Amino acid sequence: MAQPPPAGVYVPVPTFFVSKKAANYNPTAAPLDLETQAKHSIHLAKSGIKGLVILGSTGEAVHLSNQERYGVLSYVRKELESAGFKDYPIIAGTASQNIEEVLEQLKSAKEAGSQWGLCLVPGYFAGASTQEGIIRWFTAVADASPIPVLVYHYPGVSNNVKVIPSTYATLSKHPNIVGCKLSHGDVSYHAQIASSPKIDHSHFHTFTGLGQQLLPVISIGAAGTIDGTAGFFPKSVVHLYNLSINNSPTEEQVKERQLLQYKVSSVEELVVKFGTVGIKEAISRILGLGDADGTRLPLFGGIPGGDKEWENWKEAIGDLDAVEKSL
């Protein structure tokens, strides 16, 4: 049986593109900015983040060619190694629905140094898909994948395709399927998967895609989170995780983790509302990395409302920023 990614906090990193001020900027498809990509990844590793999800939804995987995918994955791996982070966990996302292309991307990911793949549930035919069809799709991928894979369920980008808990229980028995990322707010489904006695949780790790529910889902067996807010407040989310896994907290620690969860959840609303666009805006404004509106078409212009909208988040961001600077 293949091993799952270690428990902890992971970041779904954005893909950085060159600034509009760059000589080689192209408004149709801005070139990759690999230096900033690596700089952000190393900052996260130094801040205690357990690993990275590269080329997930936040990474605009659907906007990159397969050649660009390999370039991002291989460059980040090389720079992490150079910075002293040998064998640092990298999970490569796929969003294609064609099994052969998914397998090509997973093979390329392995060649680029990634240890796991995160495969988005195919949702183009969500209305006609059955649970048996989804099981067969993932089984075909896992049978032929050169690296272990996780099931990525994000209804918001996959036509609200449904994956029920019993489907995860079935898929968890495959030796090359080692976990899932649940990017939705259904805590009952989290519980029915992360706490299921029908799943071997040493082989199959359940990660929430929303840090805003990290504390509660840890209590029901989740292995951690793959969280967008951790991309700009990494130490805070890691600290919340460490507090959450403490099974014998003091009264003071109970109060601390409840307050920290409140602060993380408040900032997380920015991610929920604006997705990739909001994450890039925050990373640019808080960490000074990349353009605030540095996305590829059809994503355009940063968060609607710009500076005026950002003002609405100043209190929540300021509260968590103070925590980050204290750690």
mmCIF file with all atom_site columns, C-alpha atoms in Angstrom, residues 158-248:
data_model
loop_
_atom_site.group_PDB
_atom_site.id
_atom_site.type_symbol
_atom_site.label_atom_id
_atom_site.label_alt_id
_atom_site.label_comp_id
_atom_site.label_asym_id
_atom_site.label_entity_id
_atom_site.label_seq_id
_atom_site.pdbx_PDB_ins_code
_atom_site.Cartn_x
_atom_site.Cartn_y
_atom_site.Cartn_z
_atom_site.occupancy
_atom_site.B_iso_or_equiv
_atom_site.pdbx_formal_charge
_atom_site.auth_seq_id
_atom_site.auth_comp_id
_atom_site.auth_asym_id
_atom_site.auth_atom_id
_atom_site.pdbx_PDB_model_num
ATOM 1  C CA . SER A 1 158 ? -16.779 20.759 -11.086 1.00 0.00 ? 158 SER A CA 1
ATOM 2  C CA . ASN A 1 159 ? -20.429 21.396 -11.845 1.00 0.00 ? 159 ASN A CA 1
ATOM 3  C CA . ASN A 1 160 ? -21.564 20.408 -8.327  1.00 0.00 ? 160 ASN A CA 1
ATOM 4  C CA . VAL A 1 161 ? -20.733 16.769 -8.993  1.00 0.00 ? 161 VAL A CA 1
ATOM 5  C CA . LYS A 1 162 ? -21.661 14.638 -5.975  1.00 0.00 ? 162 LYS A CA 1
ATOM 6  C CA . VAL A 1 163 ? -19.338 12.161 -4.248  1.00 0.00 ? 163 VAL A CA 1
ATOM 7  C CA . ILE A 1 164 ? -20.933 10.351 -1.311  1.00 0.00 ? 164 ILE A CA 1
ATOM 8  C CA . PRO A 1 165 ? -19.047 8.977  1.726   1.00 0.00 ? 165 PRO A CA 1
ATOM 9  C CA . SER A 1 166 ? -19.455 5.330  0.684   1.00 0.00 ? 166 SER A CA 1
ATOM 10 C CA . THR A 1 167 ? -17.602 6.117  -2.546  1.00 0.00 ? 167 THR A CA 1
ATOM 11 C CA . TYR A 1 168 ? -14.571 7.252  -0.538  1.00 0.00 ? 168 TYR A CA 1
ATOM 12 C CA . ALA A 1 169 ? -14.773 4.072  1.536   1.00 0.00 ? 169 ALA A CA 1
ATOM 13 C CA . THR A 1 170 ? -14.624 2.019  -1.663  1.00 0.00 ? 170 THR A CA 1
ATOM 14 C CA . LEU A 1 171 ? -11.803 4.053  -3.215  1.00 0.00 ? 171 LEU A CA 1
ATOM 15 C CA . SER A 1 172 ? -9.789  4.014  0.025   1.00 0.00 ? 172 SER A CA 1
ATOM 16 C CA . LYS A 1 173 ? -9.245  0.273  -0.433  1.00 0.00 ? 173 LYS A CA 1
ATOM 17 C CA . HIS A 1 174 ? -7.199  0.872  -3.593  1.00 0.00 ? 174 HIS A CA 1
ATOM 18 C CA . PRO A 1 175 ? -3.480  0.578  -2.744  1.00 0.00 ? 175 PRO A CA 1
ATOM 19 C CA . ASN A 1 176 ? -2.640  3.660  -4.835  1.00 0.00 ? 176 ASN A CA 1
ATOM 20 C CA . ILE A 1 177 ? -5.430  5.977  -3.583  1.00 0.00 ? 177 ILE A CA 1
ATOM 21 C CA . VAL A 1 178 ? -4.168  7.557  -0.375  1.00 0.00 ? 178 VAL A CA 1
ATOM 22 C CA . GLY A 1 179 ? -6.524  10.347 0.622   1.00 0.00 ? 179 GLY A CA 1
ATOM 23 C CA . CYS A 1 180 ? -8.866  13.132 -0.336  1.00 0.00 ? 180 CYS A CA 1
ATOM 24 C CA . LYS A 1 181 ? -9.271  16.879 -0.247  1.00 0.00 ? 181 LYS A CA 1
ATOM 25 C CA . LEU A 1 182 ? -12.798 18.049 0.547   1.00 0.00 ? 182 LEU A CA 1
ATOM 26 C CA . SER A 1 183 ? -13.300 21.626 -0.633  1.00 0.00 ? 183 SER A CA 1
ATOM 27 C CA . HIS A 1 184 ? -16.817 22.166 0.639   1.00 0.00 ? 184 HIS A CA 1
ATOM 28 C CA . GLY A 1 185 ? -18.458 23.070 3.917   1.00 0.00 ? 185 GLY A CA 1
ATOM 29 C CA . ASP A 1 186 ? -20.341 19.835 4.585   1.00 0.00 ? 186 ASP A CA 1
ATOM 30 C CA . VAL A 1 187 ? -18.895 18.881 7.977   1.00 0.00 ? 187 VAL A CA 1
ATOM 31 C CA . SER A 1 188 ? -21.179 15.848 8.143   1.00 0.00 ? 188 SER A CA 1
ATOM 32 C CA . TYR A 1 189 ? -19.498 14.430 5.022   1.00 0.00 ? 189 TYR A CA 1
ATOM 33 C CA . HIS A 1 190 ? -16.102 15.236 6.556   1.00 0.00 ? 190 HIS A CA 1
ATOM 34 C CA . ALA A 1 191 ? -17.114 13.223 9.621   1.00 0.00 ? 191 ALA A CA 1
ATOM 35 C CA . GLN A 1 192 ? -18.516 10.310 7.628   1.00 0.00 ? 192 GLN A CA 1
ATOM 36 C CA . ILE A 1 193 ? -15.194 10.034 5.772   1.00 0.00 ? 193 ILE A CA 1
ATOM 37 C CA . ALA A 1 194 ? -12.553 11.054 8.335   1.00 0.00 ? 194 ALA A CA 1
ATOM 38 C CA . SER A 1 195 ? -14.194 9.023  11.125  1.00 0.00 ? 195 SER A CA 1
ATOM 39 C CA . SER A 1 196 ? -15.395 6.086  9.051   1.00 0.00 ? 196 SER A CA 1
ATOM 40 C CA . PRO A 1 197 ? -14.580 2.661  10.551  1.00 0.00 ? 197 PRO A CA 1
ATOM 41 C CA . LYS A 1 198 ? -14.701 1.312  6.981   1.00 0.00 ? 198 LYS A CA 1
ATOM 42 C CA . ILE A 1 199 ? -11.562 3.289  6.042   1.00 0.00 ? 199 ILE A CA 1
ATOM 43 C CA . ASP A 1 200 ? -7.976  2.534  7.049   1.00 0.00 ? 200 ASP A CA 1
ATOM 44 C CA . HIS A 1 201 ? -6.926  6.036  8.068   1.00 0.00 ? 201 HIS A CA 1
ATOM 45 C CA . SER A 1 202 ? -3.251  5.115  8.231   1.00 0.00 ? 202 SER A CA 1
ATOM 46 C CA . HIS A 1 203 ? -3.442  4.628  4.446   1.00 0.00 ? 203 HIS A CA 1
ATOM 47 C CA . PHE A 1 204 ? -6.122  7.192  3.519   1.00 0.00 ? 204 PHE A CA 1
ATOM 48 C CA . HIS A 1 205 ? -5.807  10.754 4.866   1.00 0.00 ? 205 HIS A CA 1
ATOM 49 C CA . THR A 1 206 ? -8.728  13.176 4.787   1.00 0.00 ? 206 THR A CA 1
ATOM 50 C CA . PHE A 1 207 ? -7.816  16.841 4.319   1.00 0.00 ? 207 PHE A CA 1
ATOM 51 C CA . THR A 1 208 ? -10.273 19.709 4.462   1.00 0.00 ? 208 THR A CA 1
ATOM 52 C CA . GLY A 1 209 ? -9.875  22.370 1.810   1.00 0.00 ? 209 GLY A CA 1
ATOM 53 C CA . LEU A 1 210 ? -11.124 25.048 4.189   1.00 0.00 ? 210 LEU A CA 1
ATOM 54 C CA . GLY A 1 211 ? -9.009  26.247 7.103   1.00 0.00 ? 211 GLY A CA 1
ATOM 55 C CA . GLN A 1 212 ? -12.126 27.946 8.428   1.00 0.00 ? 212 GLN A CA 1
ATOM 56 C CA . GLN A 1 213 ? -13.212 24.537 9.776   1.00 0.00 ? 213 GLN A CA 1
ATOM 57 C CA . LEU A 1 214 ? -9.787  23.169 10.760  1.00 0.00 ? 214 LEU A CA 1
ATOM 58 C CA . LEU A 1 215 ? -10.361 22.873 14.527  1.00 0.00 ? 215 LEU A CA 1
ATOM 59 C CA . PRO A 1 216 ? -13.693 21.019 14.250  1.00 0.00 ? 216 PRO A CA 1
ATOM 60 C CA . VAL A 1 217 ? -12.572 18.619 11.506  1.00 0.00 ? 217 VAL A CA 1
ATOM 61 C CA . ILE A 1 218 ? -9.385  17.667 13.365  1.00 0.00 ? 218 ILE A CA 1
ATOM 62 C CA . SER A 1 219 ? -11.648 16.554 16.212  1.00 0.00 ? 219 SER A CA 1
ATOM 63 C CA . ILE A 1 220 ? -13.403 14.089 13.884  1.00 0.00 ? 220 ILE A CA 1
ATOM 64 C CA . GLY A 1 221 ? -10.259 12.551 12.432  1.00 0.00 ? 221 GLY A CA 1
ATOM 65 C CA . ALA A 1 222 ? -9.089  14.782 9.595   1.00 0.00 ? 222 ALA A CA 1
ATOM 66 C CA . ALA A 1 223 ? -5.343  14.678 8.899   1.00 0.00 ? 223 ALA A CA 1
ATOM 67 C CA . GLY A 1 224 ? -5.063  18.414 8.283   1.00 0.00 ? 224 GLY A CA 1
ATOM 68 C CA . THR A 1 225 ? -5.897  21.059 5.740   1.00 0.00 ? 225 THR A CA 1
ATOM 69 C CA . ILE A 1 226 ? -4.938  22.218 2.263   1.00 0.00 ? 226 ILE A CA 1
ATOM 70 C CA . ASP A 1 227 ? -5.745  25.855 2.862   1.00 0.00 ? 227 ASP A CA 1
ATOM 71 C CA . GLY A 1 228 ? -5.538  29.055 0.832   1.00 0.00 ? 228 GLY A CA 1
ATOM 72 C CA . THR A 1 229 ? -5.181  31.401 3.807   1.00 0.00 ? 229 THR A CA 1
ATOM 73 C CA . ALA A 1 230 ? -2.043  29.503 4.829   1.00 0.00 ? 230 ALA A CA 1
ATOM 74 C CA . GLY A 1 231 ? -0.531  30.877 1.631   1.00 0.00 ? 231 GLY A CA 1
ATOM 75 C CA . PHE A 1 232 ? -0.254  34.337 3.211   1.00 0.00 ? 232 PHE A CA 1
ATOM 76 C CA . PHE A 1 233 ? -0.568  33.608 6.955   1.00 0.00 ? 233 PHE A CA 1
ATOM 77 C CA . PRO A 1 234 ? 1.275   30.260 7.145   1.00 0.00 ? 234 PRO A CA 1
ATOM 78 C CA . LYS A 1 235 ? 2.521   30.400 10.738  1.00 0.00 ? 235 LYS A CA 1
ATOM 79 C CA . SER A 1 236 ? -0.954  31.221 12.050  1.00 0.00 ? 236 SER A CA 1
ATOM 80 C CA . VAL A 1 237 ? -2.625  28.258 10.349  1.00 0.00 ? 237 VAL A CA 1
ATOM 81 C CA . VAL A 1 238 ? 0.178   25.903 11.410  1.00 0.00 ? 238 VAL A CA 1
ATOM 82 C CA . HIS A 1 239 ? -0.190  27.159 14.982  1.00 0.00 ? 239 HIS A CA 1
ATOM 83 C CA . LEU A 1 240 ? -3.931  26.516 14.840  1.00 0.00 ? 240 LEU A CA 1
ATOM 84 C CA . TYR A 1 241 ? -3.259  22.984 13.584  1.00 0.00 ? 241 TYR A CA 1
ATOM 85 C CA . ASN A 1 242 ? -0.789  22.307 16.393  1.00 0.00 ? 242 ASN A CA 1
ATOM 86 C CA . LEU A 1 243 ? -3.283  23.560 18.969  1.00 0.00 ? 243 LEU A CA 1
ATOM 87 C CA . SER A 1 244 ? -6.041  21.484 17.366  1.00 0.00 ? 244 SER A CA 1
ATOM 88 C CA . ILE A 1 245 ? -4.189  18.158 17.536  1.00 0.00 ? 245 ILE A CA 1
ATOM 89 C CA . ASN A 1 246 ? -3.470  18.590 21.258  1.00 0.00 ? 246 ASN A CA 1
ATOM 90 C CA . ASN A 1 247 ? -5.811  16.087 22.911  1.00 0.00 ? 247 ASN A CA 1
ATOM 91 C CA . SER A 1 248 ? -5.123  17.370 26.431  1.00 0.00 ? 248 SER A CA 1
#
